Amino acid sequence: MTPERIPLAAVVGWPISHSKSPRIHGYWLKKYGIQGHYIPVGIRLQEFESALRSMSKLGFVGVNVTIPYKESVLAMANSVSDRAALIGAANTISFRADGGIHADNTDGIGFINNLRQEEPAWDPSAGPAVVLGAGGAARAVISSLLAEGAPKIILTNRTRARAETLQQHFGGRVEVRNWIDAPDILADAATIVNTTSLGMVGQPPLEISLAKAAFGALVTDIVYSPLKTNLLIEAEQRGLLAVDGLGMLLHQAVPGFHDWFGTKPEVDAELRAEVLAE
Ligand code: ATR
C-alpha cells in the first residue's frame, strides 16, 4: 500500500547545484527499494528559516544543511546532539513528528568511519594526530579524533589565532604549532589530516612536504575534488597509507539516511563509482 506521505529529504544550501548528496541518497533509495525522494533545494539567506519550518509540514522527514547554514541552523533547533553542540555546527536535521527540529553533526563520525574501513586497520589511539587547518571542517575532525582516543592533536593553521581558539575550545590534548613549522611536526604523527581548502580544484596546492612523516602514518585529505590531491600522491609515493576525502562524504550521509528512511545504508564500491561517474 502506498503510504499517506512518501518521505522526502533534501540538501539545503546556497549555492547547491554542486552537491553530491542527491546522488548518494538517490543511489541508496534505489538500492534498497525505498519509496522516497532526496532533492537539492537552493534557499537564500533571508528565506532559510521560514523555508526550513515549512519543509516539515510539506512531508520532509529531514534535510542536510550545507554552506552557509551549518552554524546558523543550531539556533533554530529544538534539540541539538552533543556532537553537533561540541562542533558548533550541524549538517543533518531531522523533523520530529511533533514538528520539532533536531540538529546533528555527522561529519566527525563520517571522517572516523571512513578511516575505520581501511586495511590495514587504522588505530586512532596509536599516536598523535597532526591536523592542518582550523576552520569548520577542523572542528569536526578534532572532536571526533579526541572522542576516538587520539592521545594528542598537533594543530597548525596559517592564522595561528584560529588554531588557538580551537585549542581553548577542545582543551589540553590539543597543541598549537606555527604553520611554517608544519613539515617538522609530522614526525610524531600516526595520523595526518588536511582540513584546509588547499589542493582543491581552483585553490592553491598544499605545499607541505611529507619527508619527515613516520613510516606507517595514515595521511588523509578532506578535499575530494580532485580525488587524489598532491598531498595524497606524495603520501603514496612515500609508502604511507593515503585515504581520499570522498569516503568521509559518503560516510557522513549514513546516519541521516538511516534516521529518515529507516534503513542503515552501506558505503560500498558501487556507491563510490556512482558518485564519481558524475
Ligand atoms: P571549512 O569550514 O571548509 O574548514 P574555512 O572555515 O573557510 O572552511 O577554513 C578554511 C581553512 O583553510 C582554514 O584553516 C584556512 O586557514 P586560515 O584560517 O588561515 O584562513 C585554510 N586556508 C585557506 N586558504 C589557505 C591558504 N592559501 N594558505 C593556508 N591555509 C589556507
XYZ file of C-alpha atoms and ligand atoms in Angstrom:
309
model
C 0.000 0.000 0.000
C 1.292 3.483 -0.764
C 1.887 5.404 2.438
C -0.127 8.577 3.003
C 3.052 10.521 2.512
C 6.132 9.436 0.644
C 9.105 10.556 2.768
C 11.044 13.454 1.323
C 14.526 14.635 2.211
C 16.773 17.318 0.774
C 20.060 19.123 0.908
C 19.581 22.796 1.618
C 22.184 25.453 0.949
C 23.225 28.267 -1.383
C 24.677 27.568 -3.902
C 23.540 23.957 -4.093
C 23.985 22.665 -7.642
C 27.443 21.193 -6.896
C 26.172 18.985 -4.039
C 26.816 15.263 -4.387
C 24.295 14.380 -1.661
C 21.328 13.808 -4.041
C 23.391 11.188 -5.866
C 24.371 9.434 -2.643
C 20.867 9.270 -1.196
C 19.307 8.596 -4.609
C 21.593 5.590 -5.031
C 20.572 4.186 -1.649
C 16.836 4.807 -2.186
C 17.026 2.803 -5.395
C 19.300 0.107 -3.985
C 17.031 -0.580 -1.007
C 13.776 -0.152 -2.971
C 12.563 2.614 -0.662
C 9.741 4.871 -1.745
C 11.152 8.316 -1.091
C 12.905 11.247 -2.699
C 16.017 13.319 -1.952
C 16.396 16.619 -3.767
C 18.697 19.659 -3.828
C 16.966 22.830 -2.613
C 18.647 26.206 -3.043
C 17.417 28.599 -0.390
C 18.566 32.192 0.037
C 19.596 33.515 3.410
C 16.515 35.618 4.066
C 14.197 32.650 3.377
C 16.138 29.961 5.190
C 14.289 29.890 8.495
C 10.748 30.064 7.092
C 11.594 27.530 4.370
C 13.009 25.050 6.847
C 9.948 25.354 9.085
C 7.633 24.839 6.097
C 9.502 21.757 4.917
C 8.457 19.708 7.913
C 4.811 20.488 7.107
C 5.300 19.522 3.456
C 6.299 15.945 4.254
C 10.050 16.312 4.579
C 11.440 13.941 7.202
C 14.762 15.707 7.302
C 17.415 17.653 5.436
C 21.124 18.024 5.164
C 22.216 21.592 5.556
C 25.360 22.871 3.923
C 27.119 26.187 3.442
C 26.123 28.821 4.571
C 23.657 27.323 7.097
C 25.648 24.771 9.080
C 26.171 27.070 12.070
C 23.035 29.215 11.960
C 20.706 26.208 11.919
C 21.642 25.430 15.517
C 19.753 28.488 16.757
C 16.549 27.167 15.140
C 16.782 23.660 16.539
C 14.616 22.371 19.395
C 17.274 19.809 20.235
C 20.940 19.533 19.346
C 23.067 16.379 19.619
C 26.116 16.508 21.877
C 28.463 16.169 18.935
C 26.793 19.000 16.986
C 26.973 21.222 20.069
C 30.666 20.411 20.532
C 31.478 21.072 16.885
C 29.290 24.182 16.848
C 27.597 23.255 13.574
C 25.076 20.792 12.174
C 24.798 19.039 8.830
C 21.891 16.661 9.467
C 18.427 17.808 10.504
C 15.508 15.563 11.403
C 11.950 16.813 11.643
C 10.182 15.112 14.530
C 6.519 14.104 14.399
C 5.609 16.981 16.734
C 7.274 19.473 14.368
C 10.436 19.730 16.462
C 13.736 20.271 14.680
C 16.620 18.027 15.777
C 20.134 19.016 14.704
C 23.045 16.593 14.467
C 26.535 16.693 13.033
C 27.751 13.565 11.255
C 30.932 14.984 9.697
C 33.159 13.720 12.512
C 31.679 10.236 12.591
C 31.852 10.156 8.772
C 35.535 11.042 8.963
C 36.209 8.294 11.523
C 34.122 5.571 9.878
C 35.834 6.220 6.574
C 39.258 5.666 8.127
C 37.966 2.629 10.014
C 37.238 0.918 6.692
C 40.967 0.921 5.889
C 43.133 -2.177 5.624
C 45.494 -2.481 7.478
C 43.342 -1.319 10.386
C 43.766 2.281 11.480
C 44.059 2.886 15.210
C 43.310 6.497 16.232
C 44.850 5.943 19.648
C 48.154 4.704 18.195
C 49.776 8.119 18.300
C 49.318 11.876 17.904
C 47.361 13.301 15.002
C 48.514 16.355 13.056
C 45.606 18.496 11.871
C 46.323 21.090 9.184
C 43.765 23.902 9.247
C 41.441 25.352 11.856
C 38.180 26.081 10.020
C 34.783 24.412 10.287
C 35.971 21.062 8.983
C 38.815 21.000 11.521
C 36.318 21.273 14.382
C 34.550 18.071 13.284
C 37.848 16.256 12.683
C 39.389 17.282 16.006
C 36.317 16.472 18.104
C 35.988 13.020 16.555
C 39.697 12.198 16.868
C 39.590 13.164 20.541
C 36.433 11.079 21.072
C 38.196 8.102 19.453
C 41.106 8.338 21.860
C 43.818 10.196 19.938
C 46.398 10.889 22.644
C 47.298 14.303 21.240
C 46.277 16.634 18.421
C 49.011 18.820 16.972
C 47.145 21.653 15.291
C 48.576 24.141 12.853
C 46.908 26.844 10.820
C 48.060 29.752 8.675
C 46.184 32.084 11.024
C 47.503 30.930 14.383
C 44.769 32.698 16.371
C 42.105 30.414 14.883
C 44.062 27.360 15.989
C 44.383 28.841 19.475
C 40.624 29.370 19.634
C 40.146 25.664 18.873
C 42.789 24.743 21.448
C 40.838 26.663 24.091
C 37.608 25.018 22.987
C 38.882 21.443 22.885
C 41.384 21.624 25.737
C 44.678 20.156 26.845
C 45.116 17.354 24.370
C 45.336 19.948 21.553
C 48.700 21.675 20.983
C 49.181 24.578 18.571
C 52.250 24.936 16.341
C 53.245 27.543 13.777
C 52.192 26.982 10.176
C 55.737 27.406 8.879
C 56.857 24.540 11.124
C 54.253 22.134 9.680
C 56.742 19.877 7.814
C 58.719 19.361 11.039
C 55.804 18.348 13.259
C 54.845 15.371 11.116
C 57.489 13.035 12.516
C 55.470 12.085 15.596
C 52.142 11.668 13.848
C 50.217 8.419 13.414
C 47.544 10.342 11.517
C 47.949 13.423 9.293
C 44.827 15.265 8.138
C 44.446 18.175 5.740
C 41.300 20.103 6.661
C 42.224 23.225 4.698
C 40.833 24.007 1.268
C 44.344 23.914 -0.206
C 44.680 21.386 -3.006
C 41.050 21.714 -4.051
C 40.269 22.466 -7.686
C 40.679 26.224 -8.119
C 42.710 26.648 -4.922
C 46.488 26.815 -4.473
C 48.206 23.494 -3.708
C 49.095 22.446 -0.168
C 52.857 22.743 -0.156
C 53.881 20.753 2.886
C 56.457 18.040 2.369
C 55.788 14.655 3.943
C 59.529 13.864 4.013
C 59.536 13.708 7.812
C 56.354 11.668 8.228
C 56.825 8.390 10.070
C 56.598 5.079 8.237
C 53.098 3.644 8.740
C 51.409 7.027 9.162
C 47.960 7.463 7.650
C 47.528 10.594 5.518
C 44.056 11.802 4.645
C 42.586 14.839 2.958
C 39.090 16.198 3.331
C 39.421 17.613 -0.181
C 37.856 15.148 -2.653
C 37.986 17.208 -5.824
C 40.460 16.168 -7.161
C 40.195 12.746 -5.583
C 43.965 12.414 -5.475
C 45.387 15.641 -4.129
C 49.104 16.352 -4.286
C 49.276 15.503 -0.586
C 47.847 12.025 -1.205
C 50.030 11.458 -4.263
C 53.115 12.289 -2.212
C 51.899 10.046 0.627
C 51.557 7.123 -1.777
C 54.975 7.796 -3.294
C 56.485 7.656 0.176
C 54.728 4.391 1.038
C 52.370 5.954 3.566
C 48.713 4.989 3.831
C 46.726 7.528 1.758
C 42.958 7.910 2.185
C 40.957 10.269 -0.026
C 38.189 12.570 1.177
C 35.311 11.093 -0.797
C 34.775 8.351 1.773
C 34.125 10.925 4.510
C 31.421 12.497 2.349
C 29.799 9.102 1.778
C 30.003 8.040 5.420
C 28.640 11.306 6.812
C 25.432 10.614 4.870
C 24.742 7.274 6.602
C 23.115 8.449 9.890
C 20.734 10.850 8.117
C 19.537 8.239 5.645
C 19.088 5.724 8.473
C 17.049 8.164 10.562
C 14.881 9.447 7.698
C 14.231 6.290 5.694
C 14.638 3.564 8.343
C 17.419 1.529 6.696
C 21.083 1.757 7.610
C 22.793 2.048 4.225
C 26.145 0.622 3.258
C 29.067 2.551 1.813
C 30.422 0.291 -0.905
C 32.454 0.418 -4.110
C 29.315 0.803 -6.250
C 28.308 3.941 -4.351
C 31.754 5.423 -4.877
C 31.589 4.620 -8.574
C 28.127 6.172 -8.825
C 29.252 9.422 -7.202
C 32.445 9.560 -9.257
C 30.564 8.924 -12.515
C 29.093 12.442 -12.467
P 35.934 24.965 6.268
O 34.679 25.242 7.020
O 35.729 24.195 4.995
O 37.012 24.365 7.109
P 37.041 27.636 6.458
O 36.427 27.820 7.785
O 36.992 28.751 5.490
O 36.403 26.403 5.720
O 38.555 27.159 6.658
C 39.426 27.026 5.602
C 40.778 26.527 6.124
O 41.707 26.506 5.033
C 41.391 27.420 7.193
O 42.175 26.652 8.051
C 42.248 28.358 6.343
O 43.303 28.977 7.038
P 43.088 30.449 7.695
O 42.338 30.217 8.969
O 44.444 30.986 7.901
O 42.276 31.247 6.671
C 42.798 27.381 5.347
N 43.305 28.052 4.149
C 42.564 28.549 3.127
N 43.382 29.116 2.203
C 44.658 28.974 2.666
C 45.960 29.331 2.174
N 46.097 29.973 0.998
N 47.036 29.010 2.927
C 46.898 28.375 4.096
N 45.705 27.992 4.623
C 44.605 28.294 3.910
